[in-house]
């Protein structure tokens, strides 16, 4: 008895740990599931999977809960992860995929996955349910919905066609396809995200943001939408909104590799190098080989974090994926020569020279269009990014001058333009050359026209911007800004093949038809010169 008491006194000084392992959270999830508290079950299952990411049963149960919550895409991602990365012979996943596809209205995929399950599990637990799915689809095809089924299959093909159209730069074509798709599949979130990208790349910024706001209202946890919206706000200079979204991203802890991949790349483009490196490194081991951008992003984030050894390693991995990759060759040569500086290293997966030569004109056009967007919206928050443009030595003077004009207009504060010759302080619009002021007066006249904001931005990008660039190269100003604006308005309508007459435009702007004719000829001759 004395020995037992002695032992008990020793036990009092020990801390017995309460272990919360994957099984603990899995059991809590199942209790919540039985009580039909699906949100709580999801939370516990996500914790279980995070602790034991290779446990197939945890993942499949999580996929089942997501399916009951109506998040079929997220459920499918986990099921495909099991088949691709953990256990390709876990055939129950094919039935779960078939069931999800049926709910999504994707009948071809439903039948395909149900048949795969039946082939490998002819006596399986879900055999009868899988057979019912196949029978139902065959019945519908033969008796009721042949046209609808064909239309749906066509839409699935169109989603891939839309994605390829975006990659090829055919944004209007992609928008048309994706708008039709989102009308038919109201919860097919990848189509919404691609639609937002197509809008954004075609410089329809308001529409892009609206699409993602709509997604996040209906599907709050859509990581792709959160990432893309954060990048949109960053580009548009809406730093307050960007920072709110950025804090939201910092509180995300993804488990699926594709989500970590997206999160890491987003942090990289936002200049959050440590977080970019963390999440990209986290998923490196989930596949044998990644793509060129992935290894390049890892190399850039490593170099920005003062890890040239790792940067060297990852740029060499780029070469293993693409032996002829000139970008990796360039960075490796600079790195080994000790001449590579952090401000020369970009997350863009292109050669620095290629970016300047092949994309320079596009970036120049996009930046100027962005400036006009900030101006026409009269958003004071944009003044901070304009100040940044003015101080960048690598920005063209034309961008700096317009940035300064818009900044002093929006924020009523002085701006410093920095160039090789020193610093020039701009306090008011009159401190800028006349060609800048006359160009902006033309914009002011165009704002009075009876067109939408998106049409105004299109007119500016299509007609005003090329003319302004040509004149600024020779430091010449627009003469008679009202007549110039009217001529540009008429030219824009002709490009769009709108049925409008010179007289109608002349009356709208308060000038004569002959004046529009004369100024249209002047602008046409200006655009035909080859001094760009």
Coordinates of C-alpha atoms in Angstrom, one line a residue:
X1 CA 0.0 0.0 0.0
X2 CA 2.9 2.4 0.9
X3 CA 4.4 1.7 -2.5
X4 CA 1.2 2.5 -4.3
X5 CA 0.8 5.8 -2.4
X6 CA 4.4 6.7 -3.4
X7 CA 3.6 6.0 -7.0
X8 CA 0.5 8.2 -6.8
X9 CA 2.4 11.1 -5.4
X10 CA 4.8 10.9 -8.3
X11 CA 1.9 10.9 -10.8
X12 CA 0.7 14.2 -9.4
X13 CA 3.7 16.0 -10.8
X14 CA 3.3 14.7 -14.3
X15 CA 1.3 16.3 -17.1
X16 CA -0.6 13.7 -19.0
X17 CA -1.0 15.1 -22.5
X18 CA -4.4 15.3 -24.2
X19 CA -3.7 14.1 -27.7
X20 CA -5.9 15.6 -30.4
X21 CA -4.9 13.4 -33.4
X22 CA -6.7 12.8 -36.6
X23 CA -8.8 10.0 -35.2
X24 CA -10.0 12.4 -32.5
X25 CA -11.3 15.0 -35.0
X26 CA -12.7 12.3 -37.3
X27 CA -14.8 10.9 -34.4
X28 CA -16.0 14.4 -33.5
X29 CA -16.9 14.9 -37.2
X30 CA -18.9 11.7 -37.4
X31 CA -20.9 12.7 -34.3
X32 CA -21.6 16.1 -35.8
X33 CA -22.6 14.3 -39.1
X34 CA -25.0 12.0 -37.3
X35 CA -26.6 15.1 -35.7
X36 CA -26.8 16.6 -39.3
X37 CA -24.5 19.5 -38.3
X38 CA -22.7 19.5 -41.6
X39 CA -20.7 22.7 -41.2
X40 CA -19.2 21.4 -37.9
X41 CA -18.6 18.0 -39.5
X42 CA -16.7 19.7 -42.3
X43 CA -14.6 21.7 -39.9
X44 CA -13.6 18.6 -37.9
X45 CA -12.8 16.6 -41.0
X46 CA -10.6 19.4 -42.4
X47 CA -8.7 19.3 -39.1
X48 CA -8.4 15.5 -39.3
X49 CA -7.1 15.6 -42.9
X50 CA -4.7 18.3 -42.1
X51 CA -3.2 16.1 -39.3
X52 CA -3.2 12.9 -41.4
X53 CA -3.2 14.1 -45.0
X54 CA -2.7 10.5 -46.4
X55 CA -5.7 9.0 -44.7
X56 CA -8.1 8.1 -47.5
X57 CA -11.2 7.5 -45.3
X58 CA -10.9 11.0 -43.8
X59 CA -10.7 12.6 -47.2
X60 CA -13.6 10.6 -48.7
X61 CA -15.8 11.5 -45.7
X62 CA -14.9 15.1 -46.2
X63 CA -15.8 14.8 -49.9
X64 CA -19.2 13.3 -48.9
X65 CA -20.0 16.2 -46.5
X66 CA -19.0 18.7 -49.1
X67 CA -21.3 17.0 -51.6
X68 CA -24.2 17.2 -49.1
X69 CA -23.4 20.9 -48.7
X70 CA -23.7 21.3 -52.4
X71 CA -20.0 22.0 -53.0
X72 CA -19.7 19.5 -55.7
X73 CA -16.5 20.9 -57.3
X74 CA -14.7 20.9 -54.0
X75 CA -15.8 17.4 -53.3
X76 CA -14.6 16.3 -56.8
X77 CA -11.2 17.8 -56.2
X78 CA -10.7 15.7 -53.1
X79 CA -11.9 12.6 -54.7
X80 CA -9.6 13.1 -57.7
X81 CA -6.7 13.8 -55.2
X82 CA -7.3 10.4 -53.7
X83 CA -7.3 8.6 -57.1
X84 CA -4.3 10.6 -58.5
X85 CA -2.0 10.8 -55.5
X86 CA -3.0 8.3 -52.8
X87 CA -4.8 5.2 -54.0
X88 CA -5.8 4.8 -57.7
X89 CA -7.6 1.5 -56.7
X90 CA -10.0 3.2 -54.3
X91 CA -12.9 2.6 -56.7
X92 CA -15.6 3.9 -54.4
X93 CA -14.3 7.4 -55.4
X94 CA -15.6 6.8 -58.9
X95 CA -19.2 6.3 -57.6
X96 CA -18.9 9.4 -55.5
X97 CA -17.7 11.3 -58.5
X98 CA -20.6 10.0 -60.6
X99 CA -23.1 11.1 -58.0
X100 CA -21.6 14.6 -57.9
X101 CA -21.6 14.9 -61.7
X102 CA -25.3 13.8 -61.7
X103 CA -26.1 16.7 -59.3
X104 CA -24.2 19.1 -61.5
X105 CA -26.1 17.9 -64.6
X106 CA -23.0 16.5 -66.3
X107 CA -24.5 13.3 -67.5
X108 CA -21.7 12.1 -69.8
X109 CA -19.3 12.2 -66.8
X110 CA -21.9 10.6 -64.6
X111 CA -22.3 7.6 -66.8
X112 CA -18.5 7.3 -67.4
X113 CA -17.6 7.3 -63.7
X114 CA -20.5 5.0 -62.8
X115 CA -19.4 2.5 -65.4
X116 CA -15.8 2.6 -64.2
X117 CA -17.0 1.8 -60.6
X118 CA -19.2 -1.1 -61.9
X119 CA -16.3 -2.5 -63.9
X120 CA -14.0 -2.7 -60.9
X121 CA -16.6 -3.3 -58.2
X122 CA -19.4 -5.5 -59.8
X123 CA -20.4 -6.6 -56.3
X124 CA -19.5 -3.4 -54.5
X125 CA -21.4 -1.6 -51.8
X126 CA -22.8 1.0 -54.2
X127 CA -23.4 -1.4 -57.1
X128 CA -27.2 -1.0 -57.2
X129 CA -27.0 2.8 -56.9
X130 CA -24.5 3.0 -59.7
X131 CA -26.6 0.8 -62.0
X132 CA -29.6 3.0 -61.3
X133 CA -27.6 6.1 -62.3
X134 CA -26.6 4.4 -65.6
X135 CA -30.1 3.2 -66.3
X136 CA -31.6 6.6 -65.6
X137 CA -29.2 8.3 -67.9
X138 CA -29.8 5.8 -70.7
X139 CA -33.6 6.2 -70.2
X140 CA -33.4 10.0 -70.4
X141 CA -31.2 9.9 -73.5
X142 CA -33.5 7.6 -75.4
X143 CA -36.9 9.0 -74.3
X144 CA -36.9 12.5 -72.9
X145 CA -33.9 14.8 -73.2
X146 CA -31.8 14.2 -76.2
X147 CA -31.5 17.8 -77.2
X148 CA -30.8 19.0 -73.6
X149 CA -28.2 16.3 -73.1
X150 CA -26.5 17.3 -76.3
X151 CA -26.5 20.9 -75.3
X152 CA -25.0 20.2 -72.0
X153 CA -22.2 18.1 -73.5
X154 CA -21.5 21.0 -75.9
X155 CA -21.3 23.4 -73.0
X156 CA -18.7 21.3 -71.3
X157 CA -16.6 21.4 -74.4
X158 CA -17.2 25.1 -74.6
X159 CA -15.7 25.6 -71.2
X160 CA -12.4 24.2 -72.4
X161 CA -12.7 26.2 -75.6
X162 CA -13.2 29.4 -73.5
X163 CA -10.1 28.6 -71.4
X164 CA -8.1 28.2 -74.6
X165 CA -9.6 31.4 -76.0
X166 CA -8.4 33.3 -72.9
X167 CA -4.9 31.8 -73.3
X168 CA -4.9 32.9 -77.0
X169 CA -6.0 36.5 -76.1
X170 CA -9.5 36.1 -77.7
X171 CA -11.2 37.6 -74.7
X172 CA -14.6 38.6 -76.3
X173 CA -15.0 35.1 -77.6
X174 CA -14.3 33.7 -74.2
X175 CA -16.7 36.1 -72.5
X176 CA -19.6 35.1 -74.9
X177 CA -19.0 31.4 -74.1
X178 CA -18.6 31.8 -70.4
X179 CA -21.6 34.1 -70.0
X180 CA -23.8 31.5 -71.6
X181 CA -22.3 28.8 -69.4
X182 CA -22.9 30.6 -66.1
X183 CA -26.5 31.1 -67.1
X184 CA -26.9 27.3 -67.6
X185 CA -24.7 26.2 -64.7
X186 CA -25.3 28.7 -61.9
X187 CA -22.9 26.9 -59.5
X188 CA -20.1 26.0 -61.9
X189 CA -17.6 28.3 -60.2
X190 CA -14.6 27.7 -62.6
X191 CA -16.6 29.3 -65.4
X192 CA -17.3 32.4 -63.2
X193 CA -13.6 32.7 -62.4
X194 CA -12.6 32.4 -66.0
X195 CA -15.3 34.9 -67.0
X196 CA -13.8 37.4 -64.5
X197 CA -10.4 36.9 -65.9
X198 CA -11.6 37.4 -69.5
X199 CA -13.4 40.6 -68.4
X200 CA -10.2 41.8 -66.7
X201 CA -7.9 41.0 -69.5
X202 CA -10.2 42.9 -71.9
X203 CA -10.0 45.9 -69.5
X204 CA -13.6 45.6 -68.4
X205 CA -12.5 46.0 -64.8
X206 CA -15.9 46.8 -63.2
X207 CA -17.5 43.7 -64.7
X208 CA -14.6 41.5 -63.6
X209 CA -14.9 42.6 -60.0
X210 CA -18.7 42.3 -60.1
X211 CA -18.4 38.6 -61.2
X212 CA -16.1 37.7 -58.3
X213 CA -18.2 39.6 -55.8
X214 CA -21.2 37.6 -57.0
X215 CA -19.2 34.3 -56.6
X216 CA -18.1 35.2 -53.1
X217 CA -21.6 36.1 -52.1
X218 CA -22.9 32.6 -53.2
X219 CA -19.7 30.6 -52.5
X220 CA -17.9 32.5 -49.7
X221 CA -14.9 30.1 -49.5
X222 CA -14.0 30.0 -53.1
X223 CA -10.2 30.5 -52.9
X224 CA -9.7 31.2 -56.6
X225 CA -12.2 34.0 -56.5
X226 CA -10.5 35.5 -53.3
X227 CA -7.1 35.3 -54.9
X228 CA -8.1 36.8 -58.2
X229 CA -10.1 39.6 -56.6
X230 CA -7.1 40.5 -54.4
X231 CA -4.9 40.7 -57.5
X232 CA -7.5 42.8 -59.3
X233 CA -7.6 45.3 -56.4
X234 CA -3.8 45.4 -56.4
X235 CA -3.7 46.2 -60.1
X236 CA -6.4 48.8 -59.9
X237 CA -4.6 50.6 -57.1
X238 CA -7.5 50.0 -54.6
X239 CA -5.0 49.3 -51.8
X240 CA -7.5 49.4 -48.9
X241 CA -9.7 46.7 -50.4
X242 CA -6.6 44.7 -51.5
X243 CA -5.2 44.8 -47.9
X244 CA -8.5 43.5 -46.5
X245 CA -8.5 40.6 -49.0
X246 CA -4.8 40.0 -48.3
X247 CA -5.5 39.6 -44.6
X248 CA -8.2 37.1 -45.5
X249 CA -5.7 35.1 -47.5
X250 CA -3.2 35.1 -44.7
X251 CA -5.8 33.3 -42.6
X252 CA -6.3 30.5 -45.1
X253 CA -4.7 27.2 -44.5
X254 CA -5.4 25.0 -47.6
X255 CA -4.8 21.3 -47.5
X256 CA -5.4 20.4 -51.2
X257 CA -2.2 20.9 -53.2
X258 CA -3.9 22.9 -56.0
X259 CA -5.2 25.4 -53.4
X260 CA -1.7 25.8 -51.9
X261 CA -0.4 26.3 -55.5
X262 CA -2.9 29.1 -56.2
X263 CA -2.3 30.7 -52.8
X264 CA 1.5 30.6 -53.2
X265 CA 1.5 32.2 -56.6
X266 CA -0.9 34.9 -55.5
X267 CA 1.3 35.8 -52.6
X268 CA 4.2 36.0 -54.9
X269 CA 2.6 38.5 -57.3
X270 CA 1.6 40.5 -54.3
X271 CA 5.2 40.7 -53.1
X272 CA 4.6 38.5 -50.0
X273 CA 7.7 36.4 -50.7
X274 CA 7.8 34.5 -47.4
X275 CA 4.2 33.3 -47.7
X276 CA 4.7 32.5 -51.4
X277 CA 7.7 30.4 -50.6
X278 CA 6.0 28.7 -47.7
X279 CA 2.9 27.5 -49.6
X280 CA 4.7 26.7 -52.8
X281 CA 7.3 24.6 -50.9
X282 CA 4.5 22.9 -49.1
X283 CA 3.1 21.3 -52.2
X284 CA 6.4 20.6 -54.0
X285 CA 6.5 16.9 -52.8
X286 CA 2.9 16.1 -54.0
X287 CA 3.9 15.6 -57.6
X288 CA 7.0 14.2 -59.2
X289 CA 7.2 17.1 -61.7
X290 CA 5.6 20.5 -61.7
X291 CA 5.5 23.1 -64.5
X292 CA 7.9 25.9 -65.4
X293 CA 6.0 28.7 -63.6
X294 CA 5.9 26.7 -60.4
X295 CA 9.7 26.2 -60.2
X296 CA 10.2 29.8 -61.4
X297 CA 8.0 31.2 -58.6
X298 CA 9.9 29.1 -56.0
X299 CA 13.2 30.3 -57.4
X300 CA 12.1 34.0 -57.3
X301 CA 10.6 33.8 -53.8
X302 CA 13.8 32.0 -52.5
X303 CA 16.0 34.6 -54.1
X304 CA 14.0 37.4 -52.6
X305 CA 14.4 35.7 -49.2
X306 CA 18.2 35.7 -49.6
X307 CA 18.4 32.0 -50.5
X308 CA 20.4 32.0 -53.7
X309 CA 21.3 28.3 -53.2
X310 CA 17.6 27.4 -53.4
X311 CA 17.0 29.8 -56.3
X312 CA 19.8 28.1 -58.2
X313 CA 18.3 24.7 -57.5
X314 CA 14.8 25.7 -58.7
X315 CA 15.9 27.5 -61.9
X316 CA 17.8 24.3 -62.7
X317 CA 14.6 22.4 -62.2
X318 CA 13.0 24.7 -64.7
X319 CA 15.6 23.5 -67.2
X320 CA 14.8 19.9 -66.4
X321 CA 11.2 20.6 -67.4
X322 CA 12.1 22.7 -70.4
X323 CA 15.7 22.2 -71.5
X324 CA 15.5 25.2 -73.9
X325 CA 14.1 27.6 -71.4
X326 CA 16.0 30.9 -72.0
X327 CA 14.6 32.5 -68.9
X328 CA 16.2 30.0 -66.5
X329 CA 19.4 30.2 -68.5
X330 CA 19.5 34.0 -68.2
X331 CA 18.8 34.0 -64.4
X332 CA 21.3 31.2 -63.7
X333 CA 24.0 33.0 -65.7
X334 CA 23.3 36.3 -63.8
X335 CA 23.2 34.4 -60.5
X336 CA 26.5 32.6 -61.0
X337 CA 28.2 35.8 -62.2
X338 CA 27.0 37.6 -59.0
X339 CA 25.2 40.3 -61.1
X340 CA 21.6 39.4 -60.3
X341 CA 19.7 42.0 -58.3
X342 CA 16.4 41.5 -56.5
X343 CA 14.7 44.3 -58.5
X344 CA 15.5 42.5 -61.7
X345 CA 13.8 39.3 -60.6
X346 CA 10.1 39.0 -61.6
X347 CA 7.5 36.4 -60.9
X348 CA 6.6 36.6 -64.6
X349 CA 7.7 33.3 -66.1
X350 CA 9.3 35.0 -69.1
X351 CA 12.8 36.4 -70.0
X352 CA 13.2 40.0 -68.8
X353 CA 14.1 41.0 -72.4
X354 CA 11.0 39.1 -73.7
X355 CA 8.8 40.9 -71.3
X356 CA 10.1 44.3 -72.5
X357 CA 10.0 43.4 -76.2
X358 CA 7.0 41.2 -76.7
X359 CA 4.9 42.6 -74.0
X360 CA 6.2 46.1 -73.7
X361 CA 3.6 47.6 -76.0
X362 CA 0.8 45.7 -74.3
X363 CA 2.0 46.7 -70.8
X364 CA 2.3 50.3 -72.0
X365 CA -1.2 50.3 -73.4
X366 CA -2.6 48.6 -70.3
X367 CA -0.9 51.0 -67.9
X368 CA -2.3 54.1 -69.8
X369 CA -5.7 52.5 -69.9
X370 CA -5.5 51.9 -66.2
X371 CA -4.7 55.6 -65.6
X372 CA -7.7 56.7 -67.5
X373 CA -9.9 54.3 -65.5
X374 CA -8.6 55.8 -62.3
X375 CA -9.3 59.3 -63.6
X376 CA -12.8 58.7 -64.9
X377 CA -13.8 57.0 -61.7
X378 CA -12.5 59.9 -59.6
X379 CA -11.3 57.5 -56.9
X380 CA -9.0 59.3 -54.5
X381 CA -7.7 55.9 -53.3
X382 CA -5.9 55.6 -56.7
X383 CA -3.7 58.6 -55.9
X384 CA -1.2 56.4 -53.9
X385 CA -0.5 54.1 -56.8
X386 CA -0.1 57.1 -59.1
X387 CA 2.6 58.5 -56.8
X388 CA 4.4 55.2 -57.1
X389 CA 4.3 55.4 -60.9
X390 CA 5.8 58.9 -60.9
X391 CA 8.8 57.7 -58.8
X392 CA 9.7 54.6 -60.8
X393 CA 12.7 55.3 -63.0
X394 CA 11.8 52.6 -65.4
X395 CA 8.3 54.1 -66.2
X396 CA 8.1 56.1 -69.5
X397 CA 7.7 59.9 -69.0
X398 CA 4.3 59.8 -70.7
X399 CA 3.0 57.5 -68.0
X400 CA 4.5 59.7 -65.2
X401 CA 3.1 62.9 -66.6
X402 CA -0.4 61.5 -66.9
X403 CA -0.1 59.9 -63.4
X404 CA 0.9 63.3 -62.0
X405 CA -2.0 65.1 -63.7
X406 CA -4.5 62.6 -62.4
X407 CA -3.0 62.5 -58.9
X408 CA -3.1 66.3 -58.4
X409 CA -6.7 66.2 -59.7
X410 CA -7.9 63.4 -57.4
X411 CA -6.0 64.2 -54.2
X412 CA -5.2 67.9 -54.6
X413 CA -1.6 67.3 -53.4
X414 CA 1.8 67.7 -55.0
X415 CA 3.5 64.9 -56.9
X416 CA 7.2 64.3 -57.6
X417 CA 8.3 63.0 -61.0
X418 CA 11.6 61.3 -60.7
X419 CA 13.8 60.7 -63.8
X420 CA 17.4 60.6 -64.9
X421 CA 17.6 64.3 -64.8
X422 CA 16.4 64.7 -61.2
X423 CA 13.1 65.4 -59.5
X424 CA 10.3 67.6 -60.8
X425 CA 7.6 68.7 -58.4
X426 CA 4.0 69.0 -59.9
X427 CA 1.7 71.0 -57.6
X428 CA -1.1 71.8 -60.1
X429 CA -2.1 70.8 -63.6
X430 CA -0.5 74.0 -65.0
X431 CA 2.9 72.6 -64.0
X432 CA 2.6 70.0 -66.8
X433 CA 3.1 70.5 -70.6
X434 CA 0.2 71.7 -72.7
X435 CA 0.0 68.4 -74.6
X436 CA -0.9 66.6 -71.3
X437 CA -3.5 69.2 -70.3
X438 CA -5.1 69.3 -73.8
X439 CA -5.2 65.5 -73.9
X440 CA -7.1 65.4 -70.6
X441 CA -9.4 68.2 -71.7
X442 CA -10.4 66.0 -74.6
X443 CA -11.2 63.2 -72.1
X444 CA -13.4 65.7 -70.2
X445 CA -15.3 66.4 -73.4
X446 CA -15.7 62.7 -74.1
X447 CA -17.1 62.1 -70.6
X448 CA -20.1 64.3 -71.6
X449 CA -21.1 61.9 -74.4
X450 CA -24.1 59.7 -74.0
X451 CA -22.2 56.4 -73.5
X452 CA -21.6 54.0 -70.6
X453 CA -18.4 53.9 -68.6
X454 CA -17.2 50.7 -70.3
X455 CA -17.9 52.3 -73.7
X456 CA -16.0 55.4 -72.7
X457 CA -13.0 53.3 -71.6
X458 CA -13.1 51.4 -75.0
X459 CA -13.2 54.7 -76.9
X460 CA -10.2 56.0 -74.9
X461 CA -8.2 52.9 -75.5
X462 CA -9.1 52.5 -79.1
X463 CA -9.0 56.1 -80.4
X464 CA -7.8 58.7 -77.8
X465 CA -4.7 56.7 -76.5
X466 CA -3.0 56.1 -79.9
X467 CA -3.6 59.8 -80.9
X468 CA -2.3 61.1 -77.6
X469 CA 0.9 58.9 -77.8
X470 CA 1.6 60.2 -81.3
X471 CA 1.3 63.8 -80.3
X472 CA 3.2 63.5 -77.1
X473 CA 6.2 62.1 -79.0
X474 CA 6.5 65.4 -80.7
X475 CA 5.3 67.5 -77.7
X476 CA 2.4 68.8 -79.7
X477 CA -1.0 69.6 -78.2
X478 CA -4.6 68.9 -79.3
X479 CA -6.2 71.9 -81.0
X480 CA -9.9 72.6 -80.4
X481 CA -10.5 69.9 -77.8
X482 CA -14.3 69.9 -78.4
X483 CA -13.9 69.3 -82.2
X484 CA -11.2 66.7 -81.4
X485 CA -13.5 64.9 -79.0
X486 CA -16.4 64.9 -81.5
X487 CA -14.1 63.5 -84.3
X488 CA -12.8 60.8 -82.0
X489 CA -16.4 59.9 -80.9
X490 CA -17.5 59.7 -84.6
X491 CA -14.4 57.5 -85.5
X492 CA -15.1 55.2 -82.6
X493 CA -18.7 54.7 -83.8
X494 CA -17.4 53.9 -87.3
X495 CA -15.0 51.3 -86.0
X496 CA -17.8 49.7 -84.1
X497 CA -20.0 49.9 -87.3
X498 CA -22.7 51.9 -85.5
X499 CA -25.3 53.6 -87.6
X500 CA -24.6 57.2 -86.6
X501 CA -24.1 60.3 -88.8
X502 CA -21.6 63.2 -88.6
X503 CA -24.5 65.6 -88.2
X504 CA -25.9 63.7 -85.2
X505 CA -22.5 63.8 -83.5
X506 CA -21.9 67.4 -84.5
X507 CA -25.2 68.4 -82.8
X508 CA -24.3 66.4 -79.7
X509 CA -21.0 68.2 -79.3
X510 CA -22.1 71.6 -80.4
X511 CA -19.8 71.8 -83.5
X512 CA -20.4 71.8 -87.2
X513 CA -20.3 68.7 -89.4
X514 CA -17.6 70.2 -91.6
X515 CA -15.5 70.7 -88.4
X516 CA -15.8 67.0 -87.5
X517 CA -14.8 66.1 -91.1
X518 CA -11.7 68.3 -90.9
X519 CA -10.6 67.0 -87.5
X520 CA -11.3 63.4 -88.4
X521 CA -9.0 63.8 -91.4
X522 CA -6.3 65.3 -89.1
X523 CA -6.5 62.4 -86.6
X524 CA -6.5 59.8 -89.4
X525 CA -3.3 61.3 -90.9
X526 CA -1.8 61.4 -87.4
X527 CA -2.5 57.7 -86.8
X528 CA -1.0 56.8 -90.2
X529 CA 2.4 58.3 -89.3
X530 CA 5.2 55.8 -88.4
X531 CA 7.0 57.6 -85.6
X532 CA 6.0 55.1 -82.9

